[in-house]
Amino acid sequence: MTNFEVPEPIINTPYDEPRAYWKITEGEPPQKLPGRRPASYYFKPPGSEPSFLGAEDLGTQIELKIVNRIRERMKEWRSQGWPGVSRTTLELLNYWRRDGRGFRLFFAQLEAVETIIFLKEARNDFLQGVDIPLDEPGPESKERGFTAFTRYACKMATGSGKTTVMGMLAAWSILNKVNNRSDSRFSDVVLVVCPNITIKNRLQELDPELGEASIYRSRDLVPSHLIPHLSSGRVIVTNWHVFEPQTVQVGGIGSKVSKAGVPVRVKEYVHIGRETTTARGKRYLTLADYSRQAANEMITVLEEEIDKSGSLKRALIESLKYVESDTA
């Protein structure tokens, strides 16, 4: 069986928790099951050949146990009136779920925000056994001094209203901090990091300074009497590029020319790819660029890693860079 068409593809409303789902198994007719589809992902060993033959090629299905546990605990926590949350949070939660909203929020939006609130504010008995693992950096990053940190990630589909969720979280954090300055769980400064200029421009509506034109009013996310308090906070929207170490300039000339600034000898891995670029924290060089830089002593090759076919996969190199100081 390679046709996974079901007779009724839409079986839930976006405003309520899913009550049924289709279970599709290779070689069997689709089954409509009650309840919510358990959270899981599919794993394929690195190096597996891509295939387009059907679901049997997705890999091994692995349950996301921590996600399913959080969903169960949150459902009980929600049914009991969100015990443990601050008075400010409780007002926002009731405001977002109230009847008669002009812009009714999707269940996915409410659940995404409630998940973060649950992990930060829920009463301790609801959090028993909910241990979020630290986000550990890879070996290369550890060599550069990076350490583990806590990351809360809400994965949402295209069109499900991620910007609104960001606005709800910003309002929650800022208003709680304004009402209780000593509470370290919250911040009145929110940083939004974007992938490009286009997205940055779209997200300007997250700025509380826009008042009635902000998303907090256009999407009815904050009661009118709390808007002045929201303006006490800041939402900074910027591109990720600003966090890259900047070369120092002298008289408008970059350090690649003037070699001004702080000289640093840097060891790093470079991966051989189809183009010279940086992606997901990794540096890529084409084989031609790698050979040229090594020949011109722009980089010192310390170690090379060859794949099974005998091709160069990556190399540990050392190079001299002139970058801004830590203070800068």
XYZ file of C-alpha atoms in Angstrom:
328
model
C 0.000 0.000 0.000
C 1.496 3.333 -1.047
C -1.695 5.430 -1.148
C -2.315 6.995 2.266
C -5.432 8.946 1.323
C -8.082 9.007 4.060
C -11.814 9.556 3.495
C -12.033 12.479 5.965
C -8.746 14.415 6.305
C -10.115 17.160 8.601
C -11.458 15.598 11.797
C -10.622 18.278 14.399
C -11.258 21.979 14.982
C -8.237 24.284 15.403
C -9.804 25.823 18.508
C -9.911 22.692 20.679
C -7.502 19.936 21.637
C -7.496 17.179 18.964
C -10.030 14.450 19.743
C -9.123 11.955 17.032
C -6.343 11.148 14.573
C -5.568 8.879 11.653
C -3.102 6.070 12.267
C -1.441 5.128 8.999
C 0.616 1.952 8.817
C 2.289 0.529 5.728
C 0.236 -2.323 4.279
C -2.848 -1.593 6.389
C -5.954 0.559 5.860
C -5.940 3.890 7.763
C -7.431 3.725 11.262
C -9.334 6.588 12.869
C -8.438 6.475 16.555
C -9.851 8.518 19.449
C -7.686 10.918 21.421
C -4.588 12.838 20.468
C -1.727 11.484 18.394
C 1.219 10.745 20.729
C 4.229 12.978 20.100
C 7.081 11.164 18.335
C 9.751 11.566 15.691
C 11.410 9.346 13.101
C 15.114 8.568 13.245
C 17.279 7.491 10.358
C 20.972 6.681 10.908
C 23.361 9.340 9.564
C 24.418 8.556 6.025
C 21.183 6.763 5.106
C 20.243 7.134 1.479
C 17.187 9.369 0.857
C 14.148 7.564 -0.473
C 10.768 8.615 -1.777
C 8.973 5.291 -1.737
C 6.639 5.910 1.191
C 6.258 5.961 4.964
C 8.293 2.765 5.361
C 11.400 4.810 4.562
C 10.879 7.411 7.305
C 13.051 5.502 9.754
C 12.406 4.272 13.272
C 9.562 5.929 15.168
C 10.651 7.110 18.634
C 8.228 8.449 21.240
C 8.876 11.909 22.700
C 8.145 10.798 26.252
C 8.851 14.146 27.914
C 6.452 15.922 25.528
C 3.657 13.427 26.173
C 4.237 13.665 29.928
C 4.070 17.468 29.811
C 0.831 17.335 27.808
C -0.778 15.045 30.401
C 0.338 17.174 33.355
C -0.715 20.402 31.639
C -4.185 19.074 30.925
C -4.714 18.375 34.623
C -3.068 21.672 35.619
C -5.307 23.603 33.220
C -8.468 21.854 34.431
C -7.635 22.912 38.002
C -7.252 26.582 37.076
C -3.465 26.767 36.536
C -2.403 26.424 40.223
C 0.859 28.155 41.108
C 0.749 31.019 38.599
C 0.992 34.678 39.552
C -2.034 36.980 39.664
C -0.793 38.688 36.475
C -0.418 35.375 34.641
C -3.856 34.227 35.762
C -5.427 37.417 34.420
C -3.736 36.908 31.032
C -4.705 33.231 30.806
C -8.349 34.026 31.506
C -8.250 36.959 29.072
C -6.880 34.783 26.268
C -9.520 32.097 26.825
C -12.523 34.301 27.517
C -15.746 33.930 25.525
C -16.601 36.492 22.888
C -13.067 37.251 21.723
C -12.893 39.078 18.409
C -9.786 37.081 17.547
C -10.243 33.605 18.972
C -6.882 31.941 19.578
C -6.030 28.495 18.221
C -5.523 25.651 20.666
C -1.950 25.303 19.362
C -1.245 28.935 20.250
C -2.689 28.656 23.738
C -0.914 25.369 24.407
C 2.452 26.728 23.239
C 2.249 29.671 25.648
C 0.834 27.546 28.457
C 3.724 25.106 28.070
C 6.297 27.812 28.828
C 4.172 29.156 31.693
C 3.716 25.616 33.050
C 7.466 24.958 33.098
C 8.165 28.266 34.883
C 5.184 28.748 37.190
C 3.289 25.500 37.782
C 3.022 24.174 41.323
C 5.837 21.778 42.130
C 3.674 18.656 42.365
C 2.736 19.065 38.677
C 6.414 19.286 37.723
C 7.505 16.068 39.426
C 9.324 13.912 36.861
C 9.333 16.698 34.253
C 13.065 17.123 33.769
C 14.089 19.210 30.759
C 17.600 18.163 29.655
C 20.140 20.916 29.154
C 21.030 21.847 25.587
C 24.611 20.585 25.419
C 26.972 22.097 22.839
C 28.864 19.779 20.482
C 32.552 18.927 20.911
C 33.654 21.723 18.598
C 31.618 24.324 20.495
C 32.857 23.075 23.852
C 36.428 23.556 22.662
C 35.511 27.189 21.981
C 34.207 27.649 25.528
C 30.451 27.271 25.034
C 28.475 25.752 27.934
C 25.078 24.084 28.276
C 21.888 26.102 28.784
C 18.150 25.523 29.092
C 16.154 25.847 25.875
C 12.366 25.734 25.747
C 11.247 25.136 22.165
C 7.690 25.369 20.825
C 7.509 23.801 17.389
C 4.592 25.163 15.378
C 3.442 24.690 11.810
C 3.465 27.384 9.143
C 0.297 29.461 9.406
C -0.448 28.488 13.008
C 0.265 31.974 14.344
C 3.798 31.990 15.726
C 4.049 35.788 15.875
C 0.966 35.928 18.083
C 2.548 33.357 20.404
C 5.684 35.490 20.604
C 3.549 38.491 21.538
C 1.730 36.512 24.238
C 5.030 35.340 25.746
C 6.517 38.843 25.607
C 3.466 40.302 27.372
C 3.543 37.539 30.001
C 7.204 38.115 30.808
C 7.158 41.930 30.766
C 3.970 42.379 32.787
C 5.089 39.895 35.439
C 8.453 41.643 35.759
C 6.849 45.089 36.010
C 4.531 43.857 38.767
C 7.294 42.068 40.683
C 10.780 43.406 39.989
C 12.417 40.890 42.328
C 11.119 37.812 40.455
C 14.074 36.456 38.449
C 11.857 34.145 36.384
C 10.776 37.087 34.251
C 12.396 39.865 32.235
C 11.109 43.218 31.029
C 13.461 43.063 28.044
C 12.658 40.520 25.327
C 15.031 39.700 22.471
C 13.592 38.432 19.183
C 16.177 37.030 16.768
C 15.219 36.827 13.078
C 16.714 34.963 10.102
C 16.533 37.907 7.669
C 15.444 41.505 7.050
C 12.030 40.530 5.685
C 11.044 38.686 8.852
C 12.524 41.473 10.981
C 10.251 44.013 9.324
C 7.200 41.810 9.821
C 7.921 41.410 13.530
C 8.052 45.138 14.298
C 4.463 44.844 15.532
C 5.891 43.143 18.647
C 7.178 46.540 19.833
C 4.947 47.771 22.709
C 5.822 51.364 21.752
C 3.465 51.041 18.760
C 0.525 51.243 21.164
C -2.773 50.562 19.399
C -0.871 49.456 16.260
C 1.030 46.761 18.163
C 0.068 43.103 18.080
C -0.987 43.338 21.729
C -3.972 45.455 20.697
C -4.535 44.322 17.094
C -4.774 40.695 18.284
C -6.357 41.584 21.634
C -3.592 39.969 23.687
C -3.460 42.417 26.595
C -6.338 44.125 28.471
C -6.434 47.870 27.823
C -5.698 48.762 31.466
C -2.394 46.834 31.286
C -1.103 48.460 28.082
C 0.629 51.331 29.965
C 2.500 48.751 32.085
C 3.507 46.840 28.956
C 5.120 50.008 27.605
C 7.547 49.855 30.556
C 9.264 46.909 28.862
C 11.269 46.599 25.684
C 11.074 44.151 22.783
C 14.227 44.197 20.660
C 13.862 42.703 17.176
C 17.124 42.077 15.346
C 18.863 39.749 12.892
C 21.084 36.895 14.059
C 23.973 38.355 12.032
C 24.634 41.028 14.672
C 25.883 38.345 17.069
C 28.735 37.268 14.838
C 32.119 38.624 16.008
C 32.674 41.885 14.170
C 35.984 42.807 12.585
C 37.435 46.053 13.887
C 37.564 48.997 11.489
C 40.090 51.823 11.370
C 39.115 54.868 9.334
C 36.308 52.906 7.685
C 38.656 50.137 6.530
C 37.856 46.616 7.702
C 40.387 44.622 9.672
C 40.980 42.305 6.701
C 42.852 45.247 5.203
C 44.150 47.190 8.189
C 44.648 44.177 10.518
C 43.600 46.343 13.453
C 41.918 45.074 16.598
C 42.651 42.082 18.780
C 44.648 39.306 17.051
C 43.414 35.843 18.013
C 44.653 32.460 16.843
C 41.568 30.348 16.371
C 41.297 26.578 16.015
C 38.160 25.338 14.350
C 36.775 22.593 12.151
C 35.886 23.420 8.566
C 33.626 21.123 6.578
C 34.039 20.578 2.855
C 30.819 21.512 1.092
C 29.343 22.668 -2.167
C 29.774 26.332 -1.274
C 31.756 28.504 1.117
C 29.350 29.546 3.858
C 28.396 29.275 7.517
C 25.278 27.388 8.565
C 23.987 26.152 11.929
C 27.218 27.092 13.636
C 29.399 25.203 11.162
C 31.864 26.685 8.687
C 31.940 25.254 5.176
C 34.579 25.681 2.462
C 34.565 24.368 -1.059
C 37.497 22.076 -1.795
C 38.925 24.755 -4.106
C 38.747 27.466 -1.422
C 40.198 25.096 1.177
C 43.153 24.233 -1.068
C 43.725 27.879 -2.010
C 43.730 29.100 1.603
C 46.055 26.307 2.709
C 48.454 26.990 -0.172
C 48.536 30.728 0.627
C 49.076 29.998 4.347
C 45.819 31.724 5.236
C 45.029 28.641 7.298
C 47.231 26.031 8.951
C 45.919 22.503 8.548
C 46.315 20.522 11.786
C 44.274 17.432 10.983
C 42.204 16.074 8.109
C 39.310 13.619 8.180
C 38.668 11.430 5.133
C 35.373 9.658 4.423
C 34.934 6.076 3.208
C 35.193 7.102 -0.429
C 38.573 8.741 0.168
C 37.277 12.304 -0.113
C 38.138 15.040 2.354
C 35.220 15.417 4.798
C 36.470 18.038 7.252
C 39.686 19.465 8.680
C 40.886 20.988 11.919
C 42.577 24.269 11.050
C 44.199 27.212 12.787
C 44.030 30.773 11.515
C 44.785 34.284 12.730
C 41.768 36.553 13.071
C 41.468 40.173 14.106
C 38.186 40.549 15.957
C 36.467 42.833 18.404
C 37.361 42.426 22.054
C 35.010 40.744 24.527
C 34.191 44.186 25.888
C 33.235 45.432 22.426
